PDB file of C-alpha atoms in Angstrom:
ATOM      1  CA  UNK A   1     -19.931  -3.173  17.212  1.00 36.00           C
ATOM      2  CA  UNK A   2     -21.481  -3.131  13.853  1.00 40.00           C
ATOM      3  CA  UNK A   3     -21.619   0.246  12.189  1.00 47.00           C
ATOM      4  CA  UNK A   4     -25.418   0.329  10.715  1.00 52.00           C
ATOM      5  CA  UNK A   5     -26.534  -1.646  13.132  1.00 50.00           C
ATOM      6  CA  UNK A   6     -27.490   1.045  14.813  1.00 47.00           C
ATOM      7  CA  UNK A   7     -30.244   2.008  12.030  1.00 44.00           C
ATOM      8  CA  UNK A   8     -32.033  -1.014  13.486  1.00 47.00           C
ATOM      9  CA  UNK A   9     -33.659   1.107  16.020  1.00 70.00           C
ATOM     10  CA  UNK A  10     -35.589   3.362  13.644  1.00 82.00           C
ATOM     11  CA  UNK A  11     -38.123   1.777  11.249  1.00 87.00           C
ATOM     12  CA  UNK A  12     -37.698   0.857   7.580  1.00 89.00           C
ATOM     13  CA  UNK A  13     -39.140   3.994   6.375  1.00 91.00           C
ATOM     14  CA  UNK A  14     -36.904   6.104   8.419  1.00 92.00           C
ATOM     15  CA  UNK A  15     -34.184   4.296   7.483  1.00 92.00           C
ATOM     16  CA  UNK A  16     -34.611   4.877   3.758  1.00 94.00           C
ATOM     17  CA  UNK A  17     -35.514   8.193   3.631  1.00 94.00           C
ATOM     18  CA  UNK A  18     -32.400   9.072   5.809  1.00 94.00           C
ATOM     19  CA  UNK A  19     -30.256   7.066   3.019  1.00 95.00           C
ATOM     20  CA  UNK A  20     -32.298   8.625  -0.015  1.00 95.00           C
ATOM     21  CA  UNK A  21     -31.371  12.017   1.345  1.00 96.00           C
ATOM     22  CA  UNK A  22     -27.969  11.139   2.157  1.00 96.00           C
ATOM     23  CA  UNK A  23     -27.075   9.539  -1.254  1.00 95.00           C
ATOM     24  CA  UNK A  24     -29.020  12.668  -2.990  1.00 95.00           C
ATOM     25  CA  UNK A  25     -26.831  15.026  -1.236  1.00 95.00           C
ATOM     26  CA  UNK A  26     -23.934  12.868  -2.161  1.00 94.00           C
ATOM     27  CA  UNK A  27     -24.916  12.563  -5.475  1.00 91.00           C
ATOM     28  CA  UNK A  28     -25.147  16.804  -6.019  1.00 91.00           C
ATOM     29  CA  UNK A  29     -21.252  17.030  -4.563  1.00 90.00           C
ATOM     30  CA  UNK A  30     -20.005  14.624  -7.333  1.00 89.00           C
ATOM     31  CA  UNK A  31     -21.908  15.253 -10.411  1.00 87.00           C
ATOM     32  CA  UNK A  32     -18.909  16.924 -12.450  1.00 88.00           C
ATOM     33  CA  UNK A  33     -16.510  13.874 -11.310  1.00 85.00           C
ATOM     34  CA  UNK A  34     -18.851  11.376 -12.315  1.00 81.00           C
ATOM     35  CA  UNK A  35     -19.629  13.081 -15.789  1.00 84.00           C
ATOM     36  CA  UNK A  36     -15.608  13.100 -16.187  1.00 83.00           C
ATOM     37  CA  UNK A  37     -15.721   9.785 -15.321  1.00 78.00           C
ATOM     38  CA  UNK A  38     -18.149   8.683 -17.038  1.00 76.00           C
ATOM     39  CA  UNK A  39     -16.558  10.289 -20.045  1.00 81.00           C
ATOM     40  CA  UNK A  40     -13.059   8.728 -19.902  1.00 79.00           C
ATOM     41  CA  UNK A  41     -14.177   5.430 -19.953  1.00 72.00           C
ATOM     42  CA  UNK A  42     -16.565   5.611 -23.300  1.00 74.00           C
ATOM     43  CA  UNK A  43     -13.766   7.381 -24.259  1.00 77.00           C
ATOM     44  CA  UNK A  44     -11.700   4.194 -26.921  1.00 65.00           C
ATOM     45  CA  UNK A  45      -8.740   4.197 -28.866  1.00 49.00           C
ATOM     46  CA  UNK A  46     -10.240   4.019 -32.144  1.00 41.00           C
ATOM     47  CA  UNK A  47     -11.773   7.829 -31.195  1.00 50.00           C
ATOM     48  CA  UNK A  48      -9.319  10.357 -30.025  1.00 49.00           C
ATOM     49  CA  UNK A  49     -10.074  13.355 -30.531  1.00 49.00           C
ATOM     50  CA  UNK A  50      -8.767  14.759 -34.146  1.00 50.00           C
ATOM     51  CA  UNK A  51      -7.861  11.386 -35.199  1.00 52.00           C
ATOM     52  CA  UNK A  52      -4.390  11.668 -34.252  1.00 54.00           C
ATOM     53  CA  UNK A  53      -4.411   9.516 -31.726  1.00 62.00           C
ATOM     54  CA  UNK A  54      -3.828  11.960 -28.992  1.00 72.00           C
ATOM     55  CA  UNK A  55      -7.161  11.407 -26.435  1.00 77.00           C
ATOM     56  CA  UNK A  56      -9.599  14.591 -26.413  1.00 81.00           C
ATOM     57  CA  UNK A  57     -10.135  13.419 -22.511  1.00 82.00           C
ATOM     58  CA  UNK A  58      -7.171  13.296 -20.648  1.00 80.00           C
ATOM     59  CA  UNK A  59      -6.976  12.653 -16.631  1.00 78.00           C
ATOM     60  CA  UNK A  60      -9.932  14.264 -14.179  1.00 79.00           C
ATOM     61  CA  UNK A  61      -8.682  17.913 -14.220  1.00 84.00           C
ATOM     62  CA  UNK A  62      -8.295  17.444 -17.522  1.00 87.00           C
ATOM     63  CA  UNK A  63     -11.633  16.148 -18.616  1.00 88.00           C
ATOM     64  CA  UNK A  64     -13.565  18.316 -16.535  1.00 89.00           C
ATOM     65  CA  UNK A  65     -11.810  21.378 -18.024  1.00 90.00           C
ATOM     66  CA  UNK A  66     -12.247  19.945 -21.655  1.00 90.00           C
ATOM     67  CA  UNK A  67     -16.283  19.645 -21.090  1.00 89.00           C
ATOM     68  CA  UNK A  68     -16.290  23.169 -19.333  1.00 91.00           C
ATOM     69  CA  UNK A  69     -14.953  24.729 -21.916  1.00 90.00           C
ATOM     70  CA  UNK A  70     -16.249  23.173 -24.990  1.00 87.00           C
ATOM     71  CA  UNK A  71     -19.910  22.444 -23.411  1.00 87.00           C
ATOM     72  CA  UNK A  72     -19.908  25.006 -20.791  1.00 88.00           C
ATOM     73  CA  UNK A  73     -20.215  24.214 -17.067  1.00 88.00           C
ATOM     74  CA  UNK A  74     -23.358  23.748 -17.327  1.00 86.00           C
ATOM     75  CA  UNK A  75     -22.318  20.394 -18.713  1.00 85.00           C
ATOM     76  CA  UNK A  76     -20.802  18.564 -16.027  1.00 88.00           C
ATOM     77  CA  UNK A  77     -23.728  19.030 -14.072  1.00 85.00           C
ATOM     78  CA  UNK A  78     -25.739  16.868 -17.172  1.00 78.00           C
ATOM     79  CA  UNK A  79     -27.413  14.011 -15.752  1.00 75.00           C
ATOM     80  CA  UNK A  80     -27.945  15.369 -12.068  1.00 86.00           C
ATOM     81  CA  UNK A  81     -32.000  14.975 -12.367  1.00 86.00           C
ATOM     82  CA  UNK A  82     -31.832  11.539 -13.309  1.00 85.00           C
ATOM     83  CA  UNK A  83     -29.086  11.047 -11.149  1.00 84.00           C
ATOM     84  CA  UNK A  84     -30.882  12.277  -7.716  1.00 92.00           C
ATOM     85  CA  UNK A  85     -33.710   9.733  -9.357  1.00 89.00           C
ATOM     86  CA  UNK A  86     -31.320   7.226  -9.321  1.00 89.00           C
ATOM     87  CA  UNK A  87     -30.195   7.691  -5.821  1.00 92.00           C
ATOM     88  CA  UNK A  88     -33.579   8.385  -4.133  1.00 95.00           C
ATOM     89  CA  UNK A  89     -34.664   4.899  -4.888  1.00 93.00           C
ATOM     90  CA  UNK A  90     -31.538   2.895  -5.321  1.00 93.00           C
ATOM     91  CA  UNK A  91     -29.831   4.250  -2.315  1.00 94.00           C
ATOM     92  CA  UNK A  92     -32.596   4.402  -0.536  1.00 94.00           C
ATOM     93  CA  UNK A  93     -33.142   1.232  -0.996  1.00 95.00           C
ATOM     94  CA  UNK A  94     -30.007  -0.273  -0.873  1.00 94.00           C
ATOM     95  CA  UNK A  95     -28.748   1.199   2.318  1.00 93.00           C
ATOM     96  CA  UNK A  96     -32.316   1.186   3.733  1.00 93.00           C
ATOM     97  CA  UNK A  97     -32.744  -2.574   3.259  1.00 94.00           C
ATOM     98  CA  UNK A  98     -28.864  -3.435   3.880  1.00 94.00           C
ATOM     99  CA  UNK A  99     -30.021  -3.728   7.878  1.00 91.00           C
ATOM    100  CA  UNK A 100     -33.205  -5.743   7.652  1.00 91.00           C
ATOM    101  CA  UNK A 101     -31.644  -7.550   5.505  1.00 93.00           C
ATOM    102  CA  UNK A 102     -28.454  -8.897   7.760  1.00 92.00           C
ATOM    103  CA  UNK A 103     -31.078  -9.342  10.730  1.00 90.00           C
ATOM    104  CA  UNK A 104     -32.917 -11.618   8.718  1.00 91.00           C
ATOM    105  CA  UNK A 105     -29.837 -13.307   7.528  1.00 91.00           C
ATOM    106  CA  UNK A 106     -28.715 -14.095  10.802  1.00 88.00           C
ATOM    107  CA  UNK A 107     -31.940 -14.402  12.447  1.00 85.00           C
ATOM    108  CA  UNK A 108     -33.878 -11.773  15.238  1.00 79.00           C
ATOM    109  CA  UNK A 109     -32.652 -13.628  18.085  1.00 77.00           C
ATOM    110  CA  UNK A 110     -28.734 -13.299  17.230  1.00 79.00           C
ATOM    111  CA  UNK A 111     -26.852 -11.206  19.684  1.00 75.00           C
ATOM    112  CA  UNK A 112     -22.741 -11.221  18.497  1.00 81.00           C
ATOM    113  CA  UNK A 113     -21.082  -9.472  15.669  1.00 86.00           C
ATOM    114  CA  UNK A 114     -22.073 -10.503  12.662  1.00 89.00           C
ATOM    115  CA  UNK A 115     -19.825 -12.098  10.697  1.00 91.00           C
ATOM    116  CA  UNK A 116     -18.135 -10.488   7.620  1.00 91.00           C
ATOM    117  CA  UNK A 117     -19.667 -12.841   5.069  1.00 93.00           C
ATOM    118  CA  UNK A 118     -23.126 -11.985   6.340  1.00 93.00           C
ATOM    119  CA  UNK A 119     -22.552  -8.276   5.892  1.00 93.00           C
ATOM    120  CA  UNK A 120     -21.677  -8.928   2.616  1.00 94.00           C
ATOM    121  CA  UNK A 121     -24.304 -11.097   1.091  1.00 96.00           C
ATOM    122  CA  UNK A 122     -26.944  -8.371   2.618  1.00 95.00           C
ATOM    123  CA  UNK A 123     -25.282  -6.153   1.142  1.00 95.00           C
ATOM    124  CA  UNK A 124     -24.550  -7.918  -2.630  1.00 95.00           C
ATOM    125  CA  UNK A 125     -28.401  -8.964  -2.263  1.00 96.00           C
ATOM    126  CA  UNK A 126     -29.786  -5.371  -1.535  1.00 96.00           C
ATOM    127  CA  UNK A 127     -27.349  -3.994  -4.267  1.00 95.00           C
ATOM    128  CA  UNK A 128     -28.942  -6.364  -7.270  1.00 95.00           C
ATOM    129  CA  UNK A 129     -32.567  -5.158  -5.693  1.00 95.00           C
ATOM    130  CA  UNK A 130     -31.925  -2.004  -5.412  1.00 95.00           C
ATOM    131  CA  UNK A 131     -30.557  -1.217  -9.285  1.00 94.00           C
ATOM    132  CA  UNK A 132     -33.211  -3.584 -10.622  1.00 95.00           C
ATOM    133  CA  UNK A 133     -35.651  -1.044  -9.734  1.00 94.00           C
ATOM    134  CA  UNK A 134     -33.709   1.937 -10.797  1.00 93.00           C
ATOM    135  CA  UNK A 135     -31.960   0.878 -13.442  1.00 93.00           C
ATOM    136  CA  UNK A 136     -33.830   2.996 -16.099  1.00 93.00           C
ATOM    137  CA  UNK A 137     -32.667   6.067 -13.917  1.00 90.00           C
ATOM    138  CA  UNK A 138     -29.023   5.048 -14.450  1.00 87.00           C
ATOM    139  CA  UNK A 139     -29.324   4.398 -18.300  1.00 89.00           C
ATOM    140  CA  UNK A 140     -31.119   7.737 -18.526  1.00 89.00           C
ATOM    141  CA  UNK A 141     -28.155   9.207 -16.912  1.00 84.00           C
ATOM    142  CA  UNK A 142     -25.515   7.734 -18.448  1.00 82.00           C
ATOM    143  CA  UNK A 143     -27.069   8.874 -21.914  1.00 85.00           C
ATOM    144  CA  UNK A 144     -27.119  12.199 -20.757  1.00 83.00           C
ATOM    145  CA  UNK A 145     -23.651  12.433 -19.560  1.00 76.00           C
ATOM    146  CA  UNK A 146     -22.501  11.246 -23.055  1.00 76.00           C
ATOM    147  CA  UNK A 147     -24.103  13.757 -25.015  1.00 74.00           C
ATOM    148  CA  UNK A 148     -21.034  15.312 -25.304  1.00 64.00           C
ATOM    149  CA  UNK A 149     -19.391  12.491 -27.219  1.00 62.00           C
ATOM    150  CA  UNK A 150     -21.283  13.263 -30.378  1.00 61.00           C
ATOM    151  CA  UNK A 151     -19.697  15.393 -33.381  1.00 64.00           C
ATOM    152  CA  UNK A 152     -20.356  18.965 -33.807  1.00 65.00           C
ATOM    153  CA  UNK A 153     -23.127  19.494 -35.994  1.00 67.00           C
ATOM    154  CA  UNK A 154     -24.924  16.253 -34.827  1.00 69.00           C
ATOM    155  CA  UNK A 155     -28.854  17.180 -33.012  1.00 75.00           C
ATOM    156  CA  UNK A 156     -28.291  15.956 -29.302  1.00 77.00           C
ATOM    157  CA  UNK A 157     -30.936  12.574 -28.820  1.00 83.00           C
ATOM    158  CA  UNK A 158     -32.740  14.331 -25.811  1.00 86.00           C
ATOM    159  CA  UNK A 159     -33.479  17.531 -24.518  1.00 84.00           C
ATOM    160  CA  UNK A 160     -33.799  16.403 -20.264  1.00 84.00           C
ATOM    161  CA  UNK A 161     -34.045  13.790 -18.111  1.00 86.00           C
ATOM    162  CA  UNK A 162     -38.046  13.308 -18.816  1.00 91.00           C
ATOM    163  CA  UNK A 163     -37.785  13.143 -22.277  1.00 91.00           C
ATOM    164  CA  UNK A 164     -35.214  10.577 -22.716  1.00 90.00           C
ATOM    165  CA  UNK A 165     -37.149   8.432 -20.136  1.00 93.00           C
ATOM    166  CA  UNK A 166     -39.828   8.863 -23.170  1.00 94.00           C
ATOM    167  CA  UNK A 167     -37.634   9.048 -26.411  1.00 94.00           C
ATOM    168  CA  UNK A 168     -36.027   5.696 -25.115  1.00 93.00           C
ATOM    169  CA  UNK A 169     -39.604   3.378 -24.592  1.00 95.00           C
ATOM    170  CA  UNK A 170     -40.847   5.413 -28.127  1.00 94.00           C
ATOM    171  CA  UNK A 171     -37.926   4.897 -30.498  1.00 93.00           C
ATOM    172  CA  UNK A 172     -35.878   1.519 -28.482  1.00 93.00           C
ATOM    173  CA  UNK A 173     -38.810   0.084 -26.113  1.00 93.00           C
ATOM    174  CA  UNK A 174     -39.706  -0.222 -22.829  1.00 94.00           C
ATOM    175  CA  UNK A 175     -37.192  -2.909 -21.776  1.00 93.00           C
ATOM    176  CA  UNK A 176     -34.678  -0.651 -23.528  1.00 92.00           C
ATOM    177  CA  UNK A 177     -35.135   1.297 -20.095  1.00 93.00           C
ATOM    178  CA  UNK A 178     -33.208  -2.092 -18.159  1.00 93.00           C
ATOM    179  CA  UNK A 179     -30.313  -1.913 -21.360  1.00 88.00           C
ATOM    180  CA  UNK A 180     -27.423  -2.807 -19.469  1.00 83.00           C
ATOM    181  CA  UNK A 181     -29.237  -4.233 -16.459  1.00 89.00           C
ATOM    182  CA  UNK A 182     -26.759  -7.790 -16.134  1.00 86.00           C
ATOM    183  CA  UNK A 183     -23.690  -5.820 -15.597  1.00 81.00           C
ATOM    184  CA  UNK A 184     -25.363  -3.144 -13.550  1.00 85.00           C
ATOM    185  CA  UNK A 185     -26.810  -5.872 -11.449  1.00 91.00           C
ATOM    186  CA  UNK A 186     -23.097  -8.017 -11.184  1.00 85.00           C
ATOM    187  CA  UNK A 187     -22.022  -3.726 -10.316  1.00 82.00           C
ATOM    188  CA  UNK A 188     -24.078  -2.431  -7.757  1.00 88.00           C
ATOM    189  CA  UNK A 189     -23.706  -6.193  -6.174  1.00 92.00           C
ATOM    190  CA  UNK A 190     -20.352  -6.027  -5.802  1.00 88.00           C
ATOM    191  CA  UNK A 191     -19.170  -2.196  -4.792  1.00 86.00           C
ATOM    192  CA  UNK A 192     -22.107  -2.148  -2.353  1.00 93.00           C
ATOM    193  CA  UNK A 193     -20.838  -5.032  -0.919  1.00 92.00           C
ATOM    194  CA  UNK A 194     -17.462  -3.740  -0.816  1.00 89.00           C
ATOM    195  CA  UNK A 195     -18.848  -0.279   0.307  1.00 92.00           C
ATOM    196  CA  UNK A 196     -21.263  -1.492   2.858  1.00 94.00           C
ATOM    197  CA  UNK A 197     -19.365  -4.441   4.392  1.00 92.00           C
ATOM    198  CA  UNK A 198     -15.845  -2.446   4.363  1.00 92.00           C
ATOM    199  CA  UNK A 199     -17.722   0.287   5.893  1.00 94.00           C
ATOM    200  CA  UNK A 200     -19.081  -1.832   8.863  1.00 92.00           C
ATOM    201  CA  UNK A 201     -16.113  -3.608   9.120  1.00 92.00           C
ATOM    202  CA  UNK A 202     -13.221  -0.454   9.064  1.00 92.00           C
ATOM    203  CA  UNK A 203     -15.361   1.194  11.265  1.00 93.00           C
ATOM    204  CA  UNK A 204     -15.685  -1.682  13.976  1.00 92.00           C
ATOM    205  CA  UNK A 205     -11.899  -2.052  13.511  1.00 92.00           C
ATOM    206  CA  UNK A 206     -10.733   1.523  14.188  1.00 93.00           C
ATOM    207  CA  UNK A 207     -13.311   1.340  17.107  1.00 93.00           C
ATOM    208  CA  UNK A 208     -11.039  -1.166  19.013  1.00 92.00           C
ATOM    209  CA  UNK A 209      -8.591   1.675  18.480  1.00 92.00           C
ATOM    210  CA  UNK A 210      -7.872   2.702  22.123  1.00 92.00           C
ATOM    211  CA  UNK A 211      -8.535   6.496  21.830  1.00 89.00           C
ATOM    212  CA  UNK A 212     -11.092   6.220  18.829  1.00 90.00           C
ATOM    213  CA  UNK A 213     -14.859   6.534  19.744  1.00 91.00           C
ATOM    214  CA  UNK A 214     -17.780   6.777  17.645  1.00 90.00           C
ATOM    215  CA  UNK A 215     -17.529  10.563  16.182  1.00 91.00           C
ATOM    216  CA  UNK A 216     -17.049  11.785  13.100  1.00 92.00           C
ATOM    217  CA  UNK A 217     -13.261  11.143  12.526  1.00 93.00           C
ATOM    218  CA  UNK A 218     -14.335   7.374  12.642  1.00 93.00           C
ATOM    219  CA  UNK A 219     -16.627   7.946   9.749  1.00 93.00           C
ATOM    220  CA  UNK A 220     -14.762   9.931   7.887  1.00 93.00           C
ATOM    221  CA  UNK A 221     -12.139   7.176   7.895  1.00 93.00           C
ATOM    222  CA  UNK A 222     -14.403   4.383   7.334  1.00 94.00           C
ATOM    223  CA  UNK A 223     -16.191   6.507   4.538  1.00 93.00           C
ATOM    224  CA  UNK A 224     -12.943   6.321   2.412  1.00 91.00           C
ATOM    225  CA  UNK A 225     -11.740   2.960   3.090  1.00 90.00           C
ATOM    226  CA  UNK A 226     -15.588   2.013   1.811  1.00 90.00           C
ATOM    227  CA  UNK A 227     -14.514   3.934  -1.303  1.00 88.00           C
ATOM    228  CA  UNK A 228     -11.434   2.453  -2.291  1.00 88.00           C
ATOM    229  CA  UNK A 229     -12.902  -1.070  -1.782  1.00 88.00           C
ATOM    230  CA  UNK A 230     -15.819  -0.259  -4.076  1.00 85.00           C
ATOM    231  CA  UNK A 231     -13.744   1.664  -6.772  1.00 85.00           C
ATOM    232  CA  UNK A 232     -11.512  -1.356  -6.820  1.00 86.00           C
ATOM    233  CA  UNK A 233     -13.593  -3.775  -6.945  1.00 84.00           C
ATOM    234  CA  UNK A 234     -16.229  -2.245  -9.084  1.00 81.00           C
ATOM    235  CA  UNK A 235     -13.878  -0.636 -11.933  1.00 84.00           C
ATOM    236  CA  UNK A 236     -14.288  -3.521 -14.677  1.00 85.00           C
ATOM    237  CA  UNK A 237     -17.912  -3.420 -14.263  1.00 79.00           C
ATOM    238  CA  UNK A 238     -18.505   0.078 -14.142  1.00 78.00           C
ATOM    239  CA  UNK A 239     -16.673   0.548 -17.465  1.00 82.00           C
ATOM    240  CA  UNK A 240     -18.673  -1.820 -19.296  1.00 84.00           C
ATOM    241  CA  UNK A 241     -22.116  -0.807 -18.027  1.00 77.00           C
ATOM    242  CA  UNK A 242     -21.209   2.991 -18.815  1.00 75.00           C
ATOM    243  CA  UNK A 243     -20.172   1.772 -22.587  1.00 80.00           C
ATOM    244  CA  UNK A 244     -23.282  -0.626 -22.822  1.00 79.00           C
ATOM    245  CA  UNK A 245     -25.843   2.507 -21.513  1.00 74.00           C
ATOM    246  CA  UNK A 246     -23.845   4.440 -23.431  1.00 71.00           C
ATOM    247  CA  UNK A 247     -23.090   2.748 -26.685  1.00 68.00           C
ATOM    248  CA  UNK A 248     -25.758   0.733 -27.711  1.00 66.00           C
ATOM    249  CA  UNK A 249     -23.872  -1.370 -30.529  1.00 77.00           C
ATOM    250  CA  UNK A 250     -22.703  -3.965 -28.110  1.00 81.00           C
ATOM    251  CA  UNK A 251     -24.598  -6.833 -28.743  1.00 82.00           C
ATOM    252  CA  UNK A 252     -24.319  -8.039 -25.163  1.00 82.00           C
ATOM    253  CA  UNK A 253     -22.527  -7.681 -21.553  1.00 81.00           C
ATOM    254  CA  UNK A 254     -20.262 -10.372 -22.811  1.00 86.00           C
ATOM    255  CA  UNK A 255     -19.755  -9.050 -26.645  1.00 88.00           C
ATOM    256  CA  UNK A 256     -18.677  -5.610 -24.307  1.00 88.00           C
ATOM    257  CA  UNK A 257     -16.244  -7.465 -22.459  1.00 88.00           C
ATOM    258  CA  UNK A 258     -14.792  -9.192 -24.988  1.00 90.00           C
ATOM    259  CA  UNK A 259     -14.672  -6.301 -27.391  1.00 89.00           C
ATOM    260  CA  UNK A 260     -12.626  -4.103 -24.945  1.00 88.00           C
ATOM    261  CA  UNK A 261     -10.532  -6.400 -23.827  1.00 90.00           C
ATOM    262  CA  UNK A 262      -9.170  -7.139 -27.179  1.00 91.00           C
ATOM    263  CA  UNK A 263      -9.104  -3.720 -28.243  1.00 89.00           C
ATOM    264  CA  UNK A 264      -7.643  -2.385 -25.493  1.00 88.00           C
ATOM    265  CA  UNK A 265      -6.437  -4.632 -23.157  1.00 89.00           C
ATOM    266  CA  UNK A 266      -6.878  -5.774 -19.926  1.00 89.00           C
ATOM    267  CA  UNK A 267      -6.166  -1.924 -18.046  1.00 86.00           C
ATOM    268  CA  UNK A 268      -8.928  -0.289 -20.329  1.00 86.00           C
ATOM    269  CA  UNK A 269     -11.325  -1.679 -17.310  1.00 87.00           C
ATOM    270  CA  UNK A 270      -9.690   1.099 -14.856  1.00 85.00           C
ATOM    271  CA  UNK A 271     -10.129   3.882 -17.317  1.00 77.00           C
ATOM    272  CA  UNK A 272     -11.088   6.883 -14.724  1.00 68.00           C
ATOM    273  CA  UNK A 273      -9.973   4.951 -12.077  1.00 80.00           C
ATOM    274  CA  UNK A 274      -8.983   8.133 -10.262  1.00 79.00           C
ATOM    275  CA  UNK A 275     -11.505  10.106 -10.770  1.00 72.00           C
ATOM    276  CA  UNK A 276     -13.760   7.016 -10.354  1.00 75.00           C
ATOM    277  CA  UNK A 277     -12.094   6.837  -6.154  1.00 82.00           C
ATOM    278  CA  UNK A 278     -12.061  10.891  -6.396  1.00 81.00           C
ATOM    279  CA  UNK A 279     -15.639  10.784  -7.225  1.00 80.00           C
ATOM    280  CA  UNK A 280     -16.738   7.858  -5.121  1.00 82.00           C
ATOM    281  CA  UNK A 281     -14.216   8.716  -1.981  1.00 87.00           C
ATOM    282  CA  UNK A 282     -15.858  11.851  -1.853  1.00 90.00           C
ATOM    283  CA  UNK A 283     -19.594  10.330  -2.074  1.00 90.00           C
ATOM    284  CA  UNK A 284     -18.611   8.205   0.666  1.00 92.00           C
ATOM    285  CA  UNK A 285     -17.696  10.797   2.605  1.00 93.00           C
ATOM    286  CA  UNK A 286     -20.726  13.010   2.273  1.00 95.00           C
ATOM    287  CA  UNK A 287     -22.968  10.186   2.112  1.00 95.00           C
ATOM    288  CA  UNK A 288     -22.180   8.332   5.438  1.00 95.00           C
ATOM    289  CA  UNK A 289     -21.377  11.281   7.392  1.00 94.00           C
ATOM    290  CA  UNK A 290     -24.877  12.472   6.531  1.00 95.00           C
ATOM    291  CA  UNK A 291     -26.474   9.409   7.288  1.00 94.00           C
ATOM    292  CA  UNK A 292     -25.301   8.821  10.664  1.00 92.00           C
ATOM    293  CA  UNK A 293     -26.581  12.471  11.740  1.00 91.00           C
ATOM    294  CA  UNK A 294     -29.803  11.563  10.037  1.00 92.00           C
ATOM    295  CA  UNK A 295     -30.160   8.520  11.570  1.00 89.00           C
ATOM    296  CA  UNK A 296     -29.000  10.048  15.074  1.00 86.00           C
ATOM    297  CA  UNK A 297     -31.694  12.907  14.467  1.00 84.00           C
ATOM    298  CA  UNK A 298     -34.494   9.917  14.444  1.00 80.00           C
ATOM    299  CA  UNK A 299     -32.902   7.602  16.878  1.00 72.00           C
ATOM    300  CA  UNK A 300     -32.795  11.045  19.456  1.00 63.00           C
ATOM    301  CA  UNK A 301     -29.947  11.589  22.454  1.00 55.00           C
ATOM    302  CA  UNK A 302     -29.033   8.284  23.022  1.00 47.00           C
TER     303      UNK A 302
END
């Protein structure tokens, strides 16, 4: 039994407004992890801290103490308008479209499971769709989240989410706004195939389960195995999009790859892995558990 299949009995609309508000609720739990996250992988060798070569950011618990008390805690919360931008149309989007998308693959008349390779190509295409779209909202956020980075003394670039949408298209451009956009795409391809597909299929496994039925326990289950397949899988990528949004010397996706690699070796690419799986594990969890109530509230008792 396909997991999100069931969103096929609710209309396209439906379907992405339950996932916008499900990945915006998501996205409000796991603000602070992401901006540690976010953090410890601009974070390079060449820029500890004092100069001593001791890191200034150091683990999750760490990080997120670090920003509170030098920034406030105000500051791990930067980012969260663009952020619920970001999620209202990509997730939307992406999860919305992920069903119309495999029915079309396989064709309206097919009646079996669909196969794991289908679930993943709808899933890899609606990921690259989705970001293209809101792939300014990611950059804006990313920006924001690294505020922090620059030296005391230094005027911060942008004063909210609004005016770095602006300050960006004035001072860079408008297609400064998609900066980062071929690793974001290669990204958001990948972990929502990983999240999506591993989602479908952990939940249809643990459903042949004698003893296991469709309730929340299932999700919750299938919510983090979704997680660590995305985390995994999406590490490398997420580290160089953050430091190309983020850093805007890199030349190109490749000159960013290359550049950290060399640097700092192979392992520099799961910088915040754990707080990346923290961060994402718990998105999963509120995310999908939220959207199969919302979905159940349209679809009515059953």
């Amino acid at each position: 039994m396909p997991d999100l299949d069931s969103g096929a009995q609710i209309s396209f609309s439906q379907a992405f407004l339950c996932s916008a508000f499900a990945a915006c609720l998501a996205e409000l739990c796991t603000v602070p992890l992401d901006t540690a996250k976010v953090r410890l992988q601009l974070q390079k060798k060449a820029a500890f801290g004092d100069g001593t070569g001791i890191p200034k950011y150091r683990g999750l618990l760490g990080t997120i103490k670090t920003i509170a008390r030098e920034e406030g805690l105000s500051a791990l919360w930067k980012g969260t308008i663009p952020g619920l931008h970001r999620q209202f149309l990509y997730g939307g989007l992406r999860i919305g479209l992920y069903d119309p998308v495999k029915t079309f693959l396989v064709g309206s008349a097919f009646v079996e499971e669909i196969p794991l390779y289908q679930m993943i190509l709808a899933a890899m295409l609606t990921g690259a769709l989705a970001i293209m779209v809101a792939n300014p909202t990611d950059l804006v956020k990313v920006r924001l989240q690294s505020e922090g980075q620059l030296s005391m003394g230094v005027p911060r670039r942008y004063s909210g989410a609004m005016d770095a949408y602006f300050t960006i298209m004035r001072q860079e451009g408008f297609g400064a706004l998609w900066t980062g956009l071929g690793p974001n795409i290669a990204r958001n391809a990948i972990i929502n195939a990983a999240e999506l597909a591993s989602y479908d299929q952990v939940k249809r496994t643990v459903l042949t389960i004698p003893g296991f039925t469709d309730n929340v326990f299932t999700h919750l289950l299938a919510s983090l195995g979704a997680g660590l397949f995305a985390v995994f899988f999406g590490s490398p990528l997420d580290v160089v999009k953050s430091r190309m949004m983020g850093d805007s010397t890199f030349k190109n996706t490749l000159d960013c790859f290359l550049k950290t690699l060399f640097n700092e070796g192979f392992l520099a690419f799961y910088k915040g892995f754990f707080p990346n799986f923290a961060r994402v594990g718990l998105w999963n969890v509120v995310m999908f558990l939220t959207l199969e109530q919302a979905k159940k509230s349209f679809r009515g008792p059953l």
